[in-house]
CSV table of C-alpha atoms in Angstrom, one decimal:
chain,number,residue,atom,x,y,z
A,212,MET,CA,-8.9,-31.5,11.7
A,213,ILE,CA,-8.3,-29.5,14.8
A,214,GLU,CA,-11.1,-27.4,16.2
A,215,ASP,CA,-11.0,-23.6,16.1
A,216,GLU,CA,-10.9,-23.4,20.0
A,217,ASN,CA,-7.9,-25.6,20.1
A,218,ILE,CA,-6.0,-23.5,17.6
A,219,ASP,CA,-6.6,-20.5,19.9
A,220,ILE,CA,-5.3,-22.5,22.9
A,221,LEU,CA,-2.1,-23.5,21.1
A,222,VAL,CA,-1.5,-20.0,19.8
A,223,ASN,CA,-1.9,-18.6,23.4
A,224,ASP,CA,0.4,-21.3,24.8
A,225,VAL,CA,3.1,-20.6,22.2
A,226,PHE,CA,2.9,-16.8,22.9
A,227,GLU,CA,2.9,-17.1,26.7
A,228,LEU,CA,5.7,-19.7,26.9
A,229,TYR,CA,8.0,-18.7,24.0
A,230,GLY,CA,6.9,-15.2,22.9
A,231,TYR,CA,6.1,-16.1,19.3
A,232,ASP,CA,2.9,-14.2,18.5
A,233,PHE,CA,0.7,-15.9,15.9
A,234,THR,CA,-2.5,-14.3,17.1
A,235,GLU,CA,-2.8,-12.1,14.0
A,236,TYR,CA,-1.9,-14.8,11.5
A,237,SER,CA,-4.6,-15.9,9.1
A,238,LYS,CA,-6.9,-18.3,11.1
A,239,ALA,CA,-7.5,-20.5,8.0
A,240,SER,CA,-3.8,-20.8,7.4
A,241,LEU,CA,-3.0,-21.7,11.0
A,242,LYS,CA,-5.7,-24.2,11.1
A,243,ARG,CA,-4.5,-25.9,8.0
A,244,ARG,CA,-0.8,-25.9,9.0
A,245,ILE,CA,-1.5,-27.1,12.6
A,246,SER,CA,-3.8,-29.9,11.2
A,247,ARG,CA,-1.1,-30.8,8.7
A,248,LEU,CA,1.6,-31.1,11.5
A,249,TYR,CA,-0.8,-33.0,13.7
A,250,THR,CA,-1.2,-35.6,10.9
A,251,LEU,CA,2.5,-35.6,9.9
A,252,ASP,CA,3.7,-36.3,13.4
A,253,LYS,CA,0.9,-38.7,14.1
A,254,PHE,CA,-0.4,-37.3,17.4
A,255,PRO,CA,-3.1,-39.5,19.0
A,256,SER,CA,-4.9,-36.5,20.4
A,257,PHE,CA,-4.9,-32.7,20.6
A,258,ALA,CA,-3.9,-32.9,24.2
A,259,GLU,CA,-0.7,-34.8,23.2
A,260,LEU,CA,0.3,-32.2,20.7
A,261,ARG,CA,-0.3,-29.4,23.3
A,262,TYR,CA,1.7,-31.3,25.9
A,263,LYS,CA,4.6,-31.7,23.5
A,264,ILE,CA,4.7,-28.1,22.6
A,265,LYS,CA,4.5,-26.9,26.2
A,266,ASN,CA,7.2,-29.3,27.5
A,267,ASP,CA,9.6,-29.7,24.6
A,268,PRO,CA,11.4,-26.5,23.4
A,269,GLY,CA,13.0,-28.6,20.7
A,270,TYR,CA,9.6,-29.5,19.3
A,271,LEU,CA,8.7,-25.8,19.4
A,272,LYS,CA,11.3,-25.2,16.8
A,273,ARG,CA,9.7,-27.7,14.5
A,274,PHE,CA,6.3,-26.2,15.2
A,275,VAL,CA,7.4,-22.7,14.2
A,276,GLU,CA,9.1,-24.1,11.1
A,277,GLU,CA,6.0,-26.1,10.0
A,278,ILE,CA,3.4,-23.4,10.9
A,279,THR,CA,5.2,-20.8,8.8
A,280,VAL,CA,5.3,-21.7,5.1
A,281,ASN,CA,8.8,-22.1,3.7
A,282,VAL,CA,8.0,-22.8,0.1
A,283,THR,CA,10.0,-20.6,-2.3
A,284,GLU,CA,12.0,-20.8,-5.5
A,285,MET,CA,14.7,-18.9,-7.4
A,286,PHE,CA,13.5,-16.2,-9.8
A,287,ARG,CA,9.9,-16.9,-8.9
A,288,ASP,CA,7.7,-15.0,-11.3
A,289,PRO,CA,10.4,-14.3,-13.9
A,290,SER,CA,8.6,-11.2,-15.2
A,291,PHE,CA,9.0,-9.6,-11.7
A,292,TYR,CA,12.8,-10.2,-11.9
A,293,LEU,CA,12.9,-8.8,-15.4
A,294,ALA,CA,11.3,-5.6,-14.1
A,295,LEU,CA,13.8,-5.4,-11.3
A,296,ARG,CA,16.6,-5.9,-13.7
A,297,ASN,CA,15.4,-3.4,-16.3
A,298,GLU,CA,13.6,-0.7,-14.3
A,299,ILE,CA,14.6,-0.8,-10.7
A,300,LEU,CA,18.3,-1.7,-10.5
A,301,PRO,CA,19.3,1.1,-12.9
A,302,LYS,CA,17.7,3.6,-10.6
A,303,LEU,CA,19.3,2.1,-7.5
A,304,GLY,CA,22.6,2.1,-9.3
A,305,THR,CA,22.8,5.9,-9.1
A,306,TYR,CA,23.2,5.7,-5.3
A,307,PRO,CA,26.7,5.4,-3.8
A,308,TYR,CA,25.6,2.2,-2.0
A,309,ILE,CA,22.4,0.1,-2.0
A,310,ARG,CA,20.7,-1.3,1.1
A,311,ILE,CA,18.1,-4.1,0.4
A,312,TRP,CA,15.9,-5.9,2.9
A,313,HIS,CA,14.4,-9.3,2.1
A,314,ALA,CA,11.8,-9.7,4.9
A,315,GLY,CA,10.6,-13.3,5.4
A,316,CYS,CA,13.3,-14.7,3.1
A,317,SER,CA,12.8,-18.3,4.2
A,318,THR,CA,15.6,-20.5,2.8
A,319,GLY,CA,17.0,-17.7,0.7
A,320,GLU,CA,16.3,-18.7,-2.9
A,321,GLU,CA,15.0,-15.2,-3.8
A,322,VAL,CA,17.9,-13.6,-1.9
A,323,TYR,CA,20.4,-15.4,-4.2
A,324,SER,CA,18.3,-14.4,-7.2
A,325,MET,CA,18.6,-10.8,-6.2
A,326,ALA,CA,22.4,-11.1,-5.7
A,327,ILE,CA,22.7,-12.6,-9.2
A,328,LEU,CA,20.8,-9.6,-10.6
A,329,LEU,CA,23.0,-7.2,-8.7
A,330,LYS,CA,26.1,-8.9,-9.9
A,331,GLU,CA,25.1,-8.9,-13.5
A,332,ALA,CA,24.3,-5.2,-13.2
A,333,GLY,CA,27.7,-4.5,-11.7
A,334,LEU,CA,26.2,-3.4,-8.4
A,335,LEU,CA,26.8,-6.2,-6.1
A,336,SER,CA,30.0,-4.9,-4.5
A,337,LYS,CA,28.2,-1.7,-3.4
A,338,SER,CA,25.1,-3.5,-2.1
A,339,ILE,CA,24.2,-5.1,1.2
A,340,ILE,CA,21.3,-7.5,1.3
A,341,TYR,CA,19.7,-7.9,4.8
A,342,ALA,CA,17.9,-11.2,4.7
A,343,THR,CA,15.6,-11.9,7.7
A,344,ASP,CA,13.1,-14.5,8.7
A,345,ILE,CA,11.2,-15.4,11.9
A,346,ASN,CA,12.9,-18.8,11.8
A,347,PRO,CA,16.7,-19.2,12.6
A,348,ASP,CA,16.9,-22.7,11.1
A,349,VAL,CA,15.8,-21.7,7.6
A,350,LEU,CA,18.1,-18.7,7.8
A,351,GLU,CA,21.0,-21.0,8.4
A,352,LYS,CA,20.1,-22.9,5.2
A,353,ALA,CA,20.0,-19.6,3.4
A,354,ARG,CA,23.4,-18.6,4.7
A,355,VAL,CA,24.9,-21.9,3.6
A,356,GLY,CA,23.4,-21.5,0.1
A,357,ILE,CA,23.1,-25.1,-0.8
A,358,PHE,CA,20.0,-26.0,-2.8
A,359,PRO,CA,18.7,-29.3,-4.3
A,360,ILE,CA,20.2,-30.0,-7.7
A,361,ALA,CA,16.7,-31.3,-8.8
A,362,ASN,CA,15.4,-27.7,-8.8
A,363,MET,CA,18.1,-26.3,-11.1
A,364,LYS,CA,16.3,-27.1,-14.3
A,365,LEU,CA,13.3,-24.9,-13.2
A,366,TYR,CA,15.6,-22.2,-11.8
A,367,SER,CA,17.7,-22.1,-14.9
A,368,GLU,CA,14.5,-21.6,-17.0
A,369,ASN,CA,13.3,-18.9,-14.6
A,370,TYR,CA,16.7,-17.2,-14.8
A,371,ILE,CA,16.6,-17.1,-18.6
A,372,ALA,CA,12.9,-15.8,-18.6
A,373,SER,CA,14.0,-13.1,-16.1
A,374,GLY,CA,16.5,-11.8,-18.7
A,375,GLY,CA,19.6,-13.7,-17.6
A,376,ARG,CA,22.1,-14.2,-20.4
A,377,LEU,CA,24.8,-16.3,-18.8
A,378,ASP,CA,25.1,-20.0,-18.2
A,379,PHE,CA,23.1,-20.3,-14.9
A,380,SER,CA,25.3,-23.2,-13.8
A,381,SER,CA,28.3,-20.8,-13.6
A,382,TYR,CA,26.9,-19.5,-10.4
A,383,TYR,CA,27.1,-22.8,-8.5
A,384,SER,CA,29.2,-25.9,-8.1
A,385,ALA,CA,27.4,-29.2,-8.0
A,386,ASN,CA,28.1,-31.7,-5.3
A,387,TYR,CA,26.1,-35.0,-5.2
A,388,ASP,CA,22.4,-34.0,-5.0
A,389,GLY,CA,23.0,-30.4,-3.9
A,390,VAL,CA,24.5,-27.3,-5.5
A,391,LYS,CA,26.4,-24.6,-3.6
A,392,PHE,CA,26.1,-21.0,-4.8
A,393,ASP,CA,29.2,-18.9,-5.2
A,394,GLU,CA,30.6,-17.3,-2.1
A,395,SER,CA,30.9,-14.0,-4.0
A,396,LEU,CA,27.1,-13.8,-3.9
A,397,THR,CA,26.9,-14.6,-0.1
A,398,LYS,CA,29.6,-12.1,0.8
A,399,GLN,CA,27.2,-9.2,0.5
A,400,MET,CA,24.4,-10.8,2.5
A,401,VAL,CA,23.6,-10.3,6.2
A,402,PHE,CA,21.4,-12.9,7.8
A,403,SER,CA,19.5,-12.2,10.9
A,404,ALA,CA,16.3,-13.4,12.8
A,405,HIS,CA,13.6,-10.8,12.7
A,406,ASN,CA,10.0,-11.2,13.6
A,407,LEU,CA,7.7,-8.9,11.5
A,408,VAL,CA,5.1,-9.1,14.3
A,409,SER,CA,7.2,-8.0,17.2
A,410,ASP,CA,10.5,-6.6,16.0
A,411,GLY,CA,10.9,-3.0,14.8
A,412,SER,CA,12.6,-1.1,12.1
A,413,PHE,CA,16.4,-1.6,12.1
A,414,ASN,CA,17.7,0.5,9.1
A,415,GLU,CA,16.6,2.6,6.2
A,416,PHE,CA,16.4,0.7,2.9
A,417,HIS,CA,16.4,1.5,-0.8
A,418,LEU,CA,14.4,-1.6,-1.6
A,419,ILE,CA,12.3,-3.9,0.6
A,420,VAL,CA,11.3,-7.3,-0.8
A,421,CYS,CA,8.6,-9.2,1.0
A,422,ARG,CA,7.0,-11.7,-1.3
A,423,ASN,CA,4.2,-14.2,-0.3
A,424,VAL,CA,4.6,-13.5,3.4
A,425,LEU,CA,1.7,-11.0,4.0
A,426,ILE,CA,-0.8,-13.5,2.7
A,427,TYR,CA,-0.4,-15.5,5.9
A,428,PHE,CA,-1.4,-12.5,8.1
A,429,ASP,CA,-4.8,-11.1,8.8
A,430,LYS,CA,-5.6,-7.6,7.6
A,431,GLN,CA,-4.7,-5.8,10.8
A,432,LEU,CA,-1.2,-7.4,10.9
A,433,GLN,CA,-0.7,-6.7,7.2
A,434,ASP,CA,-1.3,-3.1,7.9
A,435,LYS,CA,1.1,-3.0,10.8
A,436,VAL,CA,3.8,-4.6,8.7
A,437,PHE,CA,3.2,-2.0,5.9
A,438,GLN,CA,3.7,0.7,8.5
A,439,LEU,CA,7.0,-1.0,9.6
A,440,PHE,CA,8.1,-1.1,6.0
A,441,ASP,CA,7.1,2.6,5.5
A,442,LYS,CA,9.2,3.5,8.5
A,443,SER,CA,12.2,1.6,7.1
A,444,MET,CA,12.1,3.2,3.7
A,445,GLY,CA,13.6,6.5,2.6
A,446,LYS,CA,12.0,8.8,0.0
A,447,LEU,CA,11.9,7.2,-3.5
A,448,ALA,CA,12.6,3.7,-2.0
A,449,TYR,CA,10.9,0.7,-3.5
A,450,LEU,CA,8.7,-2.0,-2.0
A,451,ALA,CA,8.3,-5.3,-3.8
A,452,LEU,CA,5.5,-7.8,-3.0
A,453,GLY,CA,4.3,-11.2,-4.2
A,454,SER,CA,2.3,-11.4,-7.4
A,455,LYS,CA,-1.1,-11.4,-5.5
A,456,GLU,CA,-0.2,-8.9,-2.8
A,457,THR,CA,-0.9,-5.2,-2.9
A,458,VAL,CA,-0.3,-1.9,-1.0
A,459,LYS,CA,-3.7,-0.7,-2.4
A,460,PHE,CA,-5.9,-1.3,0.7
A,461,SER,CA,-3.4,-0.4,3.3
A,462,SER,CA,-3.1,2.9,5.3
A,463,ILE,CA,0.2,3.8,3.6
A,464,HIS,CA,-1.1,3.6,0.0
A,465,LEU,CA,-1.4,7.3,-0.6
A,466,HIS,CA,2.3,7.7,-0.5
A,467,TYR,CA,3.1,4.9,-2.8
A,468,LYS,CA,2.9,4.7,-6.6
A,469,GLN,CA,3.0,1.4,-8.5
A,470,VAL,CA,5.8,1.0,-11.0
A,471,GLY,CA,4.6,-0.7,-14.2
A,472,LYS,CA,2.6,-3.9,-14.1
A,473,GLU,CA,4.6,-5.8,-11.5
A,474,LYS,CA,3.9,-5.6,-7.8
A,475,ILE,CA,6.5,-3.0,-7.1
A,476,TRP,CA,5.7,0.4,-5.5
A,477,ARG,CA,7.8,3.5,-5.1
A,478,LYS,CA,7.5,5.8,-2.1
A,479,THR,CA,6.7,9.2,-3.3
A,480,GLU,CA,7.2,11.2,-0.1
B,750,MET,CA,-10.9,-12.7,17.9
B,751,ALA,CA,-14.6,-12.2,18.4
B,752,GLN,CA,-15.1,-11.2,14.8
B,753,ASP,CA,-14.0,-14.7,13.7
B,754,ARG,CA,-17.1,-16.2,15.2
B,755,ILE,CA,-19.4,-14.2,12.9
B,756,THR,CA,-20.0,-16.4,9.9
B,757,ALA,CA,-21.0,-15.1,6.5
B,758,PRO,CA,-24.6,-15.6,5.7
B,759,LEU,CA,-24.0,-16.4,2.0
B,760,LYS,CA,-24.2,-19.7,0.4
B,761,LEU,CA,-21.1,-20.9,-1.3
B,762,LEU,CA,-20.7,-23.1,-4.4
B,763,ILE,CA,-17.2,-24.3,-5.2
B,764,ILE,CA,-16.6,-26.0,-8.6
B,765,GLY,CA,-13.4,-28.0,-8.8
B,766,GLY,CA,-12.1,-29.3,-12.1
B,767,SER,CA,-9.0,-30.4,-14.0
B,768,ALA,CA,-8.5,-31.8,-17.5
B,769,GLY,CA,-11.6,-31.4,-19.6
B,770,SER,CA,-13.4,-29.1,-17.1
B,771,LEU,CA,-13.2,-25.9,-19.2
B,772,THR,CA,-15.7,-27.1,-21.8
B,773,VAL,CA,-18.1,-27.9,-19.0
B,774,LEU,CA,-17.7,-24.4,-17.5
B,775,LEU,CA,-18.2,-22.8,-20.9
B,776,LYS,CA,-21.4,-24.7,-21.3
B,777,VAL,CA,-22.7,-24.2,-17.7
B,778,LEU,CA,-21.8,-20.6,-16.8
B,779,PRO,CA,-23.7,-18.8,-19.7
B,780,ALA,CA,-26.9,-20.4,-18.5
B,781,LEU,CA,-26.6,-19.5,-14.8
B,782,ASN,CA,-29.0,-17.0,-13.3
B,783,TYR,CA,-27.8,-14.1,-11.1
B,784,ASN,CA,-28.3,-15.1,-7.5
B,785,VAL,CA,-27.5,-12.5,-4.9
B,786,SER,CA,-27.2,-14.9,-2.0
B,787,LEU,CA,-24.7,-17.3,-3.8
B,788,SER,CA,-21.0,-16.9,-4.2
B,789,ILE,CA,-19.4,-19.2,-6.8
B,790,VAL,CA,-15.7,-20.1,-6.6
B,791,ILE,CA,-14.0,-21.9,-9.4
B,792,VAL,CA,-10.8,-23.9,-8.6
B,793,VAL,CA,-9.3,-25.4,-11.8
B,794,HIS,CA,-5.8,-26.8,-12.4
B,795,ARG,CA,-4.0,-24.7,-15.0
B,796,LYS,CA,-0.6,-23.4,-16.0
B,797,ASN,CA,0.8,-20.3,-14.3
B,798,THR,CA,1.2,-18.0,-17.3
B,799,PRO,CA,2.0,-14.3,-16.6
B,800,ASP,CA,-1.1,-13.0,-18.4
B,801,SER,CA,-3.8,-15.3,-17.3
B,802,THR,CA,-6.8,-14.8,-19.6
B,803,LEU,CA,-9.1,-17.5,-18.1
B,804,ALA,CA,-11.0,-14.9,-16.1
B,805,ASP,CA,-11.6,-12.8,-19.3
B,806,LEU,CA,-12.7,-15.9,-21.2
B,807,LEU,CA,-15.2,-16.9,-18.5
B,808,ALA,CA,-16.4,-13.3,-18.1
B,809,SER,CA,-17.2,-13.1,-21.8
B,810,ARG,CA,-19.6,-16.0,-21.4
B,811,THR,CA,-21.8,-14.9,-18.5
B,812,LYS,CA,-23.8,-11.9,-17.2
B,813,ILE,CA,-22.5,-12.6,-13.7
B,814,HIS,CA,-19.4,-10.6,-12.6
B,815,VAL,CA,-16.3,-12.8,-12.8
B,816,LYS,CA,-13.0,-11.9,-11.0
B,817,GLU,CA,-9.9,-13.6,-9.8
B,818,ILE,CA,-9.7,-13.8,-6.0
B,819,GLU,CA,-7.4,-11.4,-4.2
B,820,ASP,CA,-5.9,-12.1,-0.8
B,821,LYS,CA,-8.3,-11.4,2.1
B,822,GLU,CA,-11.1,-10.5,-0.3
B,823,SER,CA,-14.6,-10.8,1.3
B,824,LEU,CA,-16.8,-13.0,-0.8
B,825,LEU,CA,-19.9,-11.3,-2.2
B,826,GLY,CA,-23.1,-12.9,-3.6
B,827,GLY,CA,-23.9,-12.7,-7.2
B,828,THR,CA,-20.2,-13.1,-8.2
B,829,ILE,CA,-18.0,-15.8,-9.7
B,830,TYR,CA,-14.5,-16.0,-8.3
B,831,LEU,CA,-11.6,-17.7,-9.9
B,832,ALA,CA,-8.7,-19.1,-7.8
B,833,PRO,CA,-5.5,-17.6,-9.1
B,834,PRO,CA,-2.9,-20.0,-10.6
B,835,ASP,CA,-0.2,-21.3,-8.3
B,836,TYR,CA,-1.9,-20.4,-5.0
B,837,HIS,CA,-4.1,-22.5,-2.8
B,838,ILE,CA,-7.2,-20.8,-1.5
B,839,LEU,CA,-8.3,-21.0,2.2
B,840,PHE,CA,-11.7,-19.8,3.6
B,841,GLU,CA,-11.6,-17.6,6.7
B,842,ASN,CA,-14.4,-17.6,9.4
B,843,ASN,CA,-15.3,-14.0,8.6
B,844,GLY,CA,-16.2,-14.5,5.0
B,845,ALA,CA,-12.8,-13.6,3.5
B,846,VAL,CA,-10.5,-15.8,1.4
B,847,SER,CA,-6.8,-16.1,1.9
B,848,LEU,CA,-4.2,-17.1,-0.6
B,849,ASP,CA,-1.6,-19.7,0.3
B,850,PHE,CA,1.7,-20.6,-1.4
B,851,SER,CA,2.5,-23.7,0.6
B,852,GLU,CA,3.4,-27.1,-0.8
B,853,LYS,CA,1.5,-28.5,-3.8
B,854,VAL,CA,-1.2,-31.1,-2.9
B,855,ASN,CA,-1.9,-33.9,-5.4
B,856,PHE,CA,0.8,-32.2,-7.5
B,857,SER,CA,-1.5,-29.2,-7.7
B,858,ARG,CA,-1.7,-25.6,-6.6
B,859,PRO,CA,-4.5,-24.6,-6.4
B,860,SER,CA,-5.5,-27.9,-5.0
B,861,ILE,CA,-9.3,-28.7,-5.1
B,862,ASP,CA,-8.9,-30.8,-1.9
B,863,VAL,CA,-7.4,-27.8,0.0
B,864,ALA,CA,-10.3,-25.5,-1.1
B,865,PHE,CA,-13.1,-28.0,-0.4
B,866,GLU,CA,-11.6,-29.0,3.1
B,867,SER,CA,-11.1,-25.4,4.1
B,868,ALA,CA,-14.6,-24.4,3.2
B,869,ALA,CA,-16.2,-27.5,4.6
B,870,GLU,CA,-15.9,-26.5,8.2
B,871,VAL,CA,-16.6,-22.8,7.8
B,872,TYR,CA,-19.7,-23.1,5.6
B,873,LYS,CA,-21.0,-26.5,6.6
B,874,GLU,CA,-24.6,-26.9,5.2
B,875,ARG,CA,-24.3,-23.6,3.3
B,876,LEU,CA,-21.6,-25.2,1.1
B,877,THR,CA,-22.1,-27.0,-2.2
B,878,CYS,CA,-19.2,-28.5,-4.0
B,879,ILE,CA,-19.2,-29.9,-7.6
B,880,LEU,CA,-16.3,-32.0,-8.9
B,881,LEU,CA,-15.9,-32.0,-12.7
B,882,SER,CA,-13.8,-33.8,-15.2
B,883,GLY,CA,-10.1,-34.5,-14.5
B,884,ALA,CA,-7.3,-37.0,-14.7
B,885,SER,CA,-6.1,-36.2,-11.1
B,886,SER,CA,-7.1,-37.7,-7.8
B,887,ASP,CA,-7.6,-34.2,-6.4
B,888,GLY,CA,-10.9,-33.3,-4.9
B,889,VAL,CA,-12.2,-36.6,-3.6
B,890,LYS,CA,-10.7,-36.2,-0.1
B,891,GLY,CA,-12.1,-32.7,0.0
B,892,LEU,CA,-15.6,-33.9,-1.0
B,893,ALA,CA,-15.5,-36.5,1.9
B,894,GLU,CA,-14.8,-33.6,4.3
B,895,VAL,CA,-17.7,-31.6,2.8
B,896,LYS,CA,-20.0,-34.7,3.4
B,897,ARG,CA,-18.7,-35.1,7.0
B,898,ASN,CA,-19.7,-31.4,7.7
B,899,ASN,CA,-23.2,-31.8,6.2
B,900,GLY,CA,-22.4,-29.8,3.1
B,901,ASN,CA,-23.9,-30.8,-0.3
B,902,PHE,CA,-21.9,-32.2,-3.1
B,903,ALA,CA,-22.4,-33.3,-6.7
B,904,VAL,CA,-20.2,-35.0,-9.3
B,905,GLN,CA,-20.1,-34.7,-13.0
B,906,ASP,CA,-21.4,-37.9,-14.7
B,907,PRO,CA,-18.1,-39.6,-15.5
B,908,SER,CA,-19.6,-40.8,-18.8
B,909,THR,CA,-19.9,-37.2,-19.9
B,910,ALA,CA,-16.4,-36.2,-18.8
B,911,GLN,CA,-13.4,-35.9,-21.2
B,912,ALA,CA,-11.3,-37.2,-18.3
B,913,PRO,CA,-13.5,-39.4,-16.2
B,914,TYR,CA,-10.9,-40.5,-13.6
B,915,MET,CA,-11.5,-37.7,-11.1
B,916,PRO,CA,-15.3,-37.8,-11.0
B,917,GLN,CA,-15.3,-41.7,-11.2
B,918,GLN,CA,-13.1,-41.8,-8.0
B,919,ALA,CA,-15.6,-39.6,-6.3
B,920,VAL,CA,-18.5,-41.8,-7.4
B,921,ASN,CA,-16.7,-45.0,-6.3
B,922,LYS,CA,-15.6,-43.7,-2.9
B,923,LEU,CA,-18.5,-41.4,-1.8
B,924,HIS,CA,-21.6,-42.7,-3.6
B,925,PRO,CA,-23.0,-39.2,-4.2
B,926,ASN,CA,-26.7,-38.8,-4.6
B,927,THR,CA,-26.2,-36.2,-7.3
B,928,VAL,CA,-24.4,-37.2,-10.5
B,929,LEU,CA,-25.0,-34.6,-13.1
B,930,THR,CA,-24.6,-34.2,-16.9
B,931,PRO,CA,-23.4,-30.7,-17.8
B,932,GLU,CA,-26.9,-29.9,-18.9
B,933,ALA,CA,-28.4,-31.0,-15.6
B,934,MET,CA,-25.8,-29.0,-13.7
B,935,ILE,CA,-27.3,-25.8,-14.9
B,936,GLY,CA,-30.7,-26.5,-13.3
B,937,PHE,CA,-28.9,-27.8,-10.1
B,938,ILE,CA,-26.9,-24.6,-9.6
B,939,ASN,CA,-29.9,-22.3,-10.5
B,940,GLY,CA,-31.8,-24.1,-7.8
B,941,LEU,CA,-29.3,-23.4,-5.0
């Protein structure tokens, strides 16, 4: 285990040298992720880890990728996707075009899930999905759209539980141990690096999806990000969070009303 | 980050369990006294079903307030918290709890090891961990970390466990001073 003081030292190094600001991330999470990396990469001492980070920009990429959590799945929490399908997309469908932002999309599994929902609702061609993450390498994986074939059984079950009625395998072609999702889905996606800590609003959206990202931030940073989202949403736009995340305790909560039981809020003014 | 150095004054009890642990909880929880200086956190392996009723079930058996942990919630005394399914729980220096959706550990999320290890350094001697019945190897590494940080720990007597593997691993590797039957666990917790 790495001492708390050393976590602070590393976080400061990374900010000063590379501009990545982790100072308002959850301390407990940083500690666990840095300790995990320290063990994985078999550093003999904290000083060696610090030296590597300060002097090897290539290793910095690995550091950022391992410190941020990139665990995701397609149609995670199927009841959430069922609510999107039945309650939210019909509303969005009344607009001439639909702009969606997936903030912190990681390797893109949920972005592809969204594209499939849009396609089945007949809305994909008038939609643009902006998919962003702090980490350019995971975004590249998302853009390519190749996922392990071993996960398809779970994803297919999730898809059906989310109200999907087609053969899930019709959306991809299998190749050895990976499957590649159809280009018609990717066509409406725009991938770009965006850091929720330091980058600002870049458009106005009808739906922002940010699931299981805020849990890695401390309260102050969570609130800043809520304000960024608020600035990036038009009236009556939707904000969708992870199953254990809430707008309730944030400074923007007065202007948001929860839609049904899922973690989806609608901006009221 | 000055606020991070203020540590919560509460004592913390974490109970970790897997297969066969629910019957123990249902026996122990009804007999627990309300203790305003003790937070109790329960970390059990369970399926992620949309309408999770375990909190309701446990709440129906005890006078103590039972709730599922929410992200960044500050722990209060006199309360029983339940780790939500499919998230690890991590303990912050300021008395709050964070949820974490990173890789499964010991094929489990929540992982008992992750909860024990994270709490060990923050709560040190104010922490007590109890490992219940289970067929997994989760929890033993975490208990070792609790021990290293001068926390207290106890293990369910494997001969009383429906799935003795998990507590037996802890007995073999850590030689705990306190090995408890479910009945004895009641007095042990009420004495904290």
